Structures are given as C-alpha cells and as structure tokens.
C-alpha cells in the first residue's frame, strides 16, 4: 500500500478507559467516569421530552444544511446564518480546516501541550508543525507570533486550553489578533467557553466581526451534555465559511443530533445551573490541592489538572481501582499530573477520598 509517509509513525487517538472495561478489570459494580470532560449533570430535561416526540424518518438522509439548527444557533448568537458551519463534533471541523489549508510546504503554529488533534491533523496533511511551549499553563502569544512566517497557514488557539483549563483574557487576545497576518487563519477553539466565569473573557462573536481571519469553534458535547449526538459548529465571516463548505462531507451531522441540539440551546437556564454547580465542584478540588500542597491551574473549564509530582499512571491506576476513571497526564503532555473532570458534589468527594488515600499510601511506601 502507498501510505503517506507522515502517518507511518502516527498513533491513533487514545480515548479514556470505558466504564465496562474498568468494571471487568477490577470486579467493581459501580464506576464513575471523570476522564473525558462530559457533563455529569447530563443534558437539558427538555431533550428527553423532545426525543419522545420525534417523528422523523431514519431512512432518509439528514438535512445537509442543518436548516433548523442553523436558524436557532444564528438567532442565539446574533450572527448571520451564512456565518455558521455544522460538523460531526469539533473534531471534524478541525479536520476540515486542516484539509482545506494545510499541506506540504506550509506550516501551522500552536501551543504545547494543547488539544492533540490540531497537531494530529496537520501531520496527516503533511504540514510543518510549530509548537510553542505553554508559559505557566498559558499560551505564549508573543512566541507564537514570532513563529509565524510567510508559509504559515493556520494558528490554533485553545481558550480555555485543554488540558490546563487556563484562558486568554480579552486584551492580550486582541493584541495578538492585531498582529497576526491577515492571510493566516486563526482558529479559536472554545469547546469550554460556556463554563467560563472570568470577567475579562472576550466576546468571540464580537471578535468575528472585527477580524476577517478568525474562526471560532464550539460544541454541544461539553456543557450541553450531548456528546453522543456529535454536533459541533464554527462561527466566522461568510467568506471563510464558503471556503470550508466544499470540504465538509455532505451529510455529516445526523438527524437526531440536529434535532436535540436545536432544543438544547434554548434551555440556557440549564446551562447556567451547570456552570454554577461546576464552580462549586472546582472549589472542592482547589481545597484538596491546597490542603496537600499540590500544584494546579485555576480552571475556567469543567476539569482540573493536578500535579502529584510522581508518575501520573500510578495515580491513574490507584484511583481507577477505587472505581473512578480519571485521565493520566502522560498522553496530555503532563507526565506527573492527572486531569479530572468535575463531577457532582458526591462524585467529587469520592474521587478526592481516593486521591487522599493514594497520597497516604505513597507517603508510607
């Protein structure tokens, strides 16, 4: 087979352990998954009621234009319908952007560590990847600017960043965007934007109107709790959307995904409730870290990265044996840290107790 040279050493994305896998391995009846940043409070109760009423056909292809969802999202964001592109999660949107702009002879700039799929897709498409180390968990925007040259096609900015949970305030982000060449696309990944409570966070829809080379990516998989339905979207000026649309598969968002996302975005009272509960949960983890002298980054997301100053797989394995699936930092670029999704109040207590026990056992050994 004539495989691309660049994929021969490329590893597939490795998702976290499944609940059934962990149950079987440790002989446990109950497992709490806090590894993939799903919403522990589920989704809007209005979604279940909507699904009971669904009378569409599973035989016909879905609406490739996502007409009704498009109308709802455009009205909610106060943007034109032609400024939106809908995809099978934001993973597919990242892939579409990469396929449309990256190739051999071009380069792309991103932070490291950050969301792995920016780099992954760039490598598949043969582009040079320029990774700029985080500065105390934050994007080093000046260094990222310095890495841009005439061959740069895309710059990836994740705010809040995965896996650190840190964000970029309005002023430094605008200063950065002012200096990026206008022929370089800036991708602002806002998968966790709805969790942000920082007062100096920017309004990305306003930035879209200000910067013609900016696209914002969002998802219904996180705070909206619809990860299984696979709906993501991008917001940009019409010219960018028109350029990306031919690369998008024609029927990429499914019937039920469009159906429930349209309803979920209407229930902002549920989103507000989830955001508030998440902040309370983060306080539980902050108190644990401060009690035990563990470093963490204050998070604007629904997860926290905690440094245990030891092999993160040790923490991961111990906590998993106690019935809690978290994420080892090894695959995330933080080999002594673990990333933990903020759960319900009781789930947080349970995983904190497991981590306390790990620390005590570590101290005795």
Coordinates of C-alpha atoms in Angstrom, one line a residue:
X1 CA 0.0 0.0 0.0
X2 CA 1.2 3.5 -0.8
X3 CA 0.6 5.0 2.6
X4 CA 1.5 8.6 3.3
X5 CA 5.0 8.7 4.9
X6 CA 3.8 11.0 7.6
X7 CA 1.3 8.6 9.0
X8 CA 3.5 5.5 9.4
X9 CA 4.6 6.6 12.9
X10 CA 1.4 8.4 13.8
X11 CA -0.6 6.9 16.7
X12 CA -4.4 6.9 16.7
X13 CA -6.2 9.0 19.4
X14 CA -6.5 7.0 22.6
X15 CA -9.7 7.7 24.5
X16 CA -10.1 7.1 28.2
X17 CA -11.0 3.8 29.7
X18 CA -14.6 2.7 29.3
X19 CA -16.8 2.0 32.3
X20 CA -17.4 -1.6 31.3
X21 CA -13.7 -2.2 30.8
X22 CA -12.9 -0.9 34.3
X23 CA -15.7 -2.9 35.9
X24 CA -14.5 -6.1 34.4
X25 CA -10.8 -5.5 35.3
X26 CA -11.3 -4.6 39.0
X27 CA -14.5 -6.5 39.7
X28 CA -16.4 -3.4 40.6
X29 CA -20.2 -2.9 40.4
X30 CA -20.1 0.9 40.2
X31 CA -17.8 3.1 38.2
X32 CA -17.7 6.9 37.9
X33 CA -16.1 8.3 34.8
X34 CA -14.4 11.6 35.2
X35 CA -11.9 11.4 32.3
X36 CA -13.5 12.9 29.2
X37 CA -15.0 16.2 30.4
X38 CA -18.6 15.1 29.8
X39 CA -21.3 16.9 31.7
X40 CA -22.1 15.0 35.0
X41 CA -25.5 16.6 35.1
X42 CA -26.5 15.3 31.7
X43 CA -28.4 17.4 29.3
X44 CA -31.5 19.6 29.4
X45 CA -34.5 17.7 30.5
X46 CA -36.3 19.1 27.5
X47 CA -34.2 16.9 25.3
X48 CA -35.8 13.7 26.6
X49 CA -39.3 15.1 26.0
X50 CA -38.3 16.1 22.5
X51 CA -37.0 12.7 21.6
X52 CA -40.3 11.1 22.7
X53 CA -42.0 13.3 20.1
X54 CA -39.5 12.7 17.3
X55 CA -41.5 11.6 14.2
X56 CA -38.7 11.9 11.5
X57 CA -37.5 9.2 9.3
X58 CA -34.3 7.2 9.8
X59 CA -34.5 6.1 6.2
X60 CA -33.8 9.5 4.7
X61 CA -30.6 11.4 4.7
X62 CA -30.4 14.3 7.2
X63 CA -30.6 17.9 6.2
X64 CA -27.1 18.6 4.9
X65 CA -27.6 22.3 5.6
X66 CA -28.9 21.8 9.2
X67 CA -31.5 24.4 8.4
X68 CA -33.5 24.5 11.7
X69 CA -30.5 24.1 13.9
X70 CA -28.7 26.8 11.9
X71 CA -31.7 29.2 12.4
X72 CA -31.7 28.6 16.1
X73 CA -27.9 29.0 16.6
X74 CA -27.8 32.1 14.4
X75 CA -30.6 33.7 16.4
X76 CA -29.0 32.8 19.7
X77 CA -25.6 34.2 18.8
X78 CA -27.0 37.1 16.8
X79 CA -25.0 36.2 13.7
X80 CA -26.0 35.6 10.1
X81 CA -26.9 32.0 9.2
X82 CA -24.2 32.1 6.5
X83 CA -21.6 32.6 9.2
X84 CA -22.1 29.1 10.5
X85 CA -20.7 25.7 9.6
X86 CA -22.0 22.5 11.3
X87 CA -19.9 19.4 11.8
X88 CA -19.7 16.0 13.4
X89 CA -18.3 17.4 16.6
X90 CA -15.5 19.9 16.5
X91 CA -13.1 17.1 15.8
X92 CA -14.4 17.1 12.3
X93 CA -14.2 20.8 12.0
X94 CA -10.6 20.7 13.0
X95 CA -10.1 18.1 10.3
X96 CA -11.9 20.2 7.7
X97 CA -9.8 23.3 8.4
X98 CA -6.6 21.3 8.2
X99 CA -7.6 19.6 5.0
X100 CA -8.6 23.0 3.4
X101 CA -5.4 24.9 4.4
X102 CA -2.5 22.6 5.3
X103 CA -0.2 20.7 3.0
X104 CA 3.5 20.1 2.4
X105 CA 5.4 23.4 2.2
X106 CA 3.0 25.1 4.7
X107 CA 3.3 25.3 8.5
X108 CA 0.9 25.7 11.4
X109 CA 1.5 27.2 14.8
X110 CA 0.1 26.0 18.1
X111 CA 0.8 25.9 21.8
X112 CA 2.0 22.7 23.5
X113 CA 0.5 21.0 25.4
X114 CA -2.9 21.7 24.0
X115 CA -5.6 19.7 22.2
X116 CA -3.9 16.9 20.4
X117 CA -6.0 16.9 17.2
X118 CA -4.5 20.2 15.9
X119 CA -1.1 18.5 15.6
X120 CA -2.5 15.2 14.5
X121 CA -4.4 16.5 11.5
X122 CA -1.5 18.8 10.5
X123 CA 0.8 15.8 10.4
X124 CA -1.6 13.8 8.3
X125 CA -1.9 16.7 5.8
X126 CA 1.9 17.0 5.6
X127 CA 2.4 20.4 7.1
X128 CA 5.2 21.5 9.4
X129 CA 4.0 21.8 13.0
X130 CA 5.5 24.6 15.1
X131 CA 4.7 24.0 18.7
X132 CA 5.3 26.8 21.3
X133 CA 5.6 25.6 24.9
X134 CA 3.0 27.0 27.4
X135 CA 4.2 29.6 29.8
X136 CA 2.9 28.6 33.3
X137 CA 0.0 26.9 31.7
X138 CA -0.9 29.8 29.4
X139 CA -0.4 30.3 25.6
X140 CA 2.8 32.2 25.0
X141 CA 1.3 34.5 22.4
X142 CA 4.4 36.6 21.7
X143 CA 6.4 33.4 20.9
X144 CA 3.6 32.2 18.8
X145 CA 3.6 35.4 16.8
X146 CA 7.4 35.1 16.3
X147 CA 6.9 31.6 14.9
X148 CA 4.6 32.8 12.1
X149 CA 6.2 33.4 8.7
X150 CA 5.1 33.6 5.0
X151 CA 4.4 29.9 4.9
X152 CA 2.1 29.8 8.0
X153 CA -1.5 28.9 7.1
X154 CA -3.2 28.3 10.4
X155 CA -2.7 29.3 14.0
X156 CA -4.5 27.3 16.7
X157 CA -5.6 29.0 20.0
X158 CA -7.4 26.9 22.6
X159 CA -9.2 29.2 25.1
X160 CA -9.8 27.8 27.7
X161 CA -7.0 25.4 27.0
X162 CA -7.2 21.7 27.2
X163 CA -5.6 20.2 29.4
X164 CA -4.6 23.2 31.6
X165 CA -8.0 24.9 31.9
X166 CA -6.4 28.3 31.5
X167 CA -7.9 31.0 29.3
X168 CA -6.7 34.1 27.4
X169 CA -8.1 37.4 28.6
X170 CA -9.6 39.9 26.1
X171 CA -6.8 42.4 25.9
X172 CA -3.9 40.1 25.2
X173 CA -6.0 38.1 22.7
X174 CA -6.9 41.2 20.8
X175 CA -3.3 42.4 20.8
X176 CA -2.3 39.0 19.4
X177 CA -5.0 39.1 16.7
X178 CA -4.0 42.6 15.6
X179 CA -0.5 41.3 14.8
X180 CA -1.4 38.0 13.0
X181 CA -1.1 38.5 9.2
X182 CA -4.5 38.7 7.6
X183 CA -3.8 35.8 5.3
X184 CA -3.3 33.4 8.3
X185 CA -6.4 31.8 9.7
X186 CA -6.7 31.9 13.5
X187 CA -8.8 29.1 14.9
X188 CA -10.1 30.0 18.4
X189 CA -11.3 26.7 20.0
X190 CA -14.0 27.4 22.5
X191 CA -15.1 23.9 23.4
X192 CA -15.4 25.0 27.1
X193 CA -16.5 28.6 26.6
X194 CA -19.9 28.2 28.3
X195 CA -18.1 27.2 31.6
X196 CA -16.1 30.5 31.7
X197 CA -16.9 32.9 34.5
X198 CA -13.8 35.2 34.2
X199 CA -14.8 38.9 34.0
X200 CA -12.1 39.7 31.4
X201 CA -13.1 36.9 29.0
X202 CA -13.7 38.1 25.5
X203 CA -16.9 38.1 23.4
X204 CA -15.8 35.9 20.4
X205 CA -18.9 36.8 18.3
X206 CA -17.7 40.4 18.5
X207 CA -14.2 39.4 17.5
X208 CA -15.6 37.6 14.4
X209 CA -16.9 41.0 13.2
X210 CA -13.6 42.6 13.9
X211 CA -11.2 40.1 12.5
X212 CA -11.7 38.7 9.0
X213 CA -9.2 35.9 9.5
X214 CA -10.8 34.3 12.6
X215 CA -13.0 31.3 13.1
X216 CA -14.4 30.2 16.4
X217 CA -15.2 26.5 17.1
X218 CA -17.8 25.3 19.6
X219 CA -19.5 22.1 20.6
X220 CA -22.7 20.6 22.0
X221 CA -20.6 17.8 23.6
X222 CA -19.5 19.6 26.8
X223 CA -21.8 21.7 28.9
X224 CA -24.8 20.8 26.7
X225 CA -24.2 17.2 27.5
X226 CA -24.9 15.9 24.0
X227 CA -21.5 14.2 23.3
X228 CA -23.1 11.0 21.8
X229 CA -25.0 13.1 19.3
X230 CA -21.8 14.6 17.8
X231 CA -22.7 18.2 16.9
X232 CA -20.1 20.9 16.7
X233 CA -20.0 24.2 14.8
X234 CA -17.8 27.1 13.6
X235 CA -18.5 30.8 13.5
X236 CA -16.7 33.0 11.0
X237 CA -17.3 35.6 8.3
X238 CA -19.1 34.3 5.3
X239 CA -16.0 34.1 3.1
X240 CA -14.3 31.7 5.4
X241 CA -17.4 29.5 5.7
X242 CA -17.9 29.4 2.0
X243 CA -14.3 28.3 1.5
X244 CA -14.7 25.5 4.1
X245 CA -18.1 24.2 3.0
X246 CA -16.8 22.3 -0.1
X247 CA -14.5 20.3 2.2
X248 CA -17.4 19.3 4.6
X249 CA -19.0 15.9 4.0
X250 CA -22.5 16.5 2.6
X251 CA -24.5 14.7 5.4
X252 CA -22.1 15.0 8.3
X253 CA -24.5 15.9 11.1
X254 CA -27.2 13.3 11.9
X255 CA -30.9 13.8 12.2
X256 CA -31.2 13.3 16.0
X257 CA -28.1 15.5 16.6
X258 CA -29.6 18.4 14.8
X259 CA -33.0 17.8 16.4
X260 CA -31.8 17.8 20.0
X261 CA -29.1 20.5 19.7
X262 CA -31.8 22.9 18.4
X263 CA -33.8 22.3 21.6
X264 CA -30.8 22.3 24.0
X265 CA -29.5 25.7 23.0
X266 CA -32.9 27.2 24.0
X267 CA -32.5 26.0 27.6
X268 CA -30.0 28.5 28.9
X269 CA -31.3 28.1 32.5
X270 CA -30.0 24.6 32.5
X271 CA -26.6 25.8 31.2
X272 CA -26.4 28.5 33.9
X273 CA -27.2 25.9 36.6
X274 CA -24.5 23.5 35.3
X275 CA -22.0 26.4 35.2
X276 CA -22.7 27.3 38.8
X277 CA -22.5 23.7 40.0
X278 CA -19.2 23.3 38.2
X279 CA -17.7 26.3 40.0
X280 CA -18.8 24.7 43.4
X281 CA -17.1 21.5 42.3
X282 CA -13.9 23.2 41.4
X283 CA -13.8 24.7 44.9
X284 CA -13.8 21.1 46.3
X285 CA -10.7 20.3 44.2
X286 CA -8.9 23.5 45.0
X287 CA -9.4 22.8 48.7
X288 CA -7.9 19.3 48.2
X289 CA -4.9 20.7 46.4
X290 CA -4.2 23.4 48.9
X291 CA -4.5 21.0 51.8
X292 CA -2.0 18.7 50.3
X293 CA 0.3 21.2 48.7
X294 CA -0.4 20.1 45.2
X295 CA 0.1 22.4 42.2
X296 CA -2.9 23.1 40.0
X297 CA -4.0 25.7 37.4
X298 CA -7.1 27.6 38.3
X299 CA -9.6 26.4 35.7
X300 CA -12.3 28.0 33.6
X301 CA -13.5 24.6 32.4
X302 CA -15.2 21.6 33.8
X303 CA -11.9 19.8 34.6
X304 CA -8.7 20.4 36.7
X305 CA -5.1 19.4 36.1
X306 CA -3.4 18.4 39.3
X307 CA 0.4 17.7 39.6
X308 CA 1.2 14.9 42.0
X309 CA 4.9 15.0 41.3
X310 CA 5.1 11.3 40.5
X311 CA 4.3 9.1 37.6
X312 CA 0.8 10.0 36.7
X313 CA 0.0 6.4 35.7
X314 CA 0.4 5.5 39.4
X315 CA -2.3 7.9 40.4
X316 CA -4.5 6.9 37.5
X317 CA -4.3 3.2 38.3
X318 CA -4.9 3.6 42.0
X319 CA -7.9 5.9 41.6
X320 CA -9.3 3.6 38.9
X321 CA -9.0 0.6 41.2
X322 CA -11.3 2.6 43.6
X323 CA -13.9 3.0 40.9
X324 CA -13.1 6.4 39.4
X325 CA -11.8 6.8 35.9
X326 CA -9.6 9.9 35.5
X327 CA -7.1 10.8 32.8
X328 CA -3.3 10.2 33.2
X329 CA -1.4 13.3 32.1
X330 CA 1.2 11.3 30.1
X331 CA -0.8 11.4 26.9
X332 CA -1.6 15.1 27.6
X333 CA 2.0 16.3 27.9
X334 CA 2.0 16.4 31.7
X335 CA 3.5 13.1 32.9
X336 CA 3.3 13.9 36.6
X337 CA -0.3 15.2 36.5
X338 CA -3.8 13.9 36.2
X339 CA -6.8 15.6 34.6
X340 CA -10.0 15.2 36.4
X341 CA -13.5 16.1 35.2
X342 CA -15.5 18.0 37.8
X343 CA -18.4 15.7 38.8
X344 CA -21.4 16.0 41.0
X345 CA -20.7 17.0 44.7
X346 CA -20.7 13.4 45.8
X347 CA -18.6 12.2 42.9
X348 CA -16.0 14.8 43.7
X349 CA -15.9 13.7 47.3
X350 CA -15.4 10.1 46.3
X351 CA -12.5 10.8 43.9
X352 CA -10.9 13.2 46.4
X353 CA -11.0 10.5 49.1
X354 CA -9.4 8.0 46.6
X355 CA -6.6 10.6 45.9
X356 CA -6.1 11.3 49.6
X357 CA -5.6 7.5 50.1
X358 CA -3.1 7.4 47.3
X359 CA -1.1 10.2 48.9
X360 CA -1.1 8.5 52.3
X361 CA -0.1 5.1 50.7
X362 CA 2.6 6.9 48.8
X363 CA 4.0 8.6 51.9
X364 CA 4.1 5.2 53.7
X365 CA 6.0 3.4 50.9

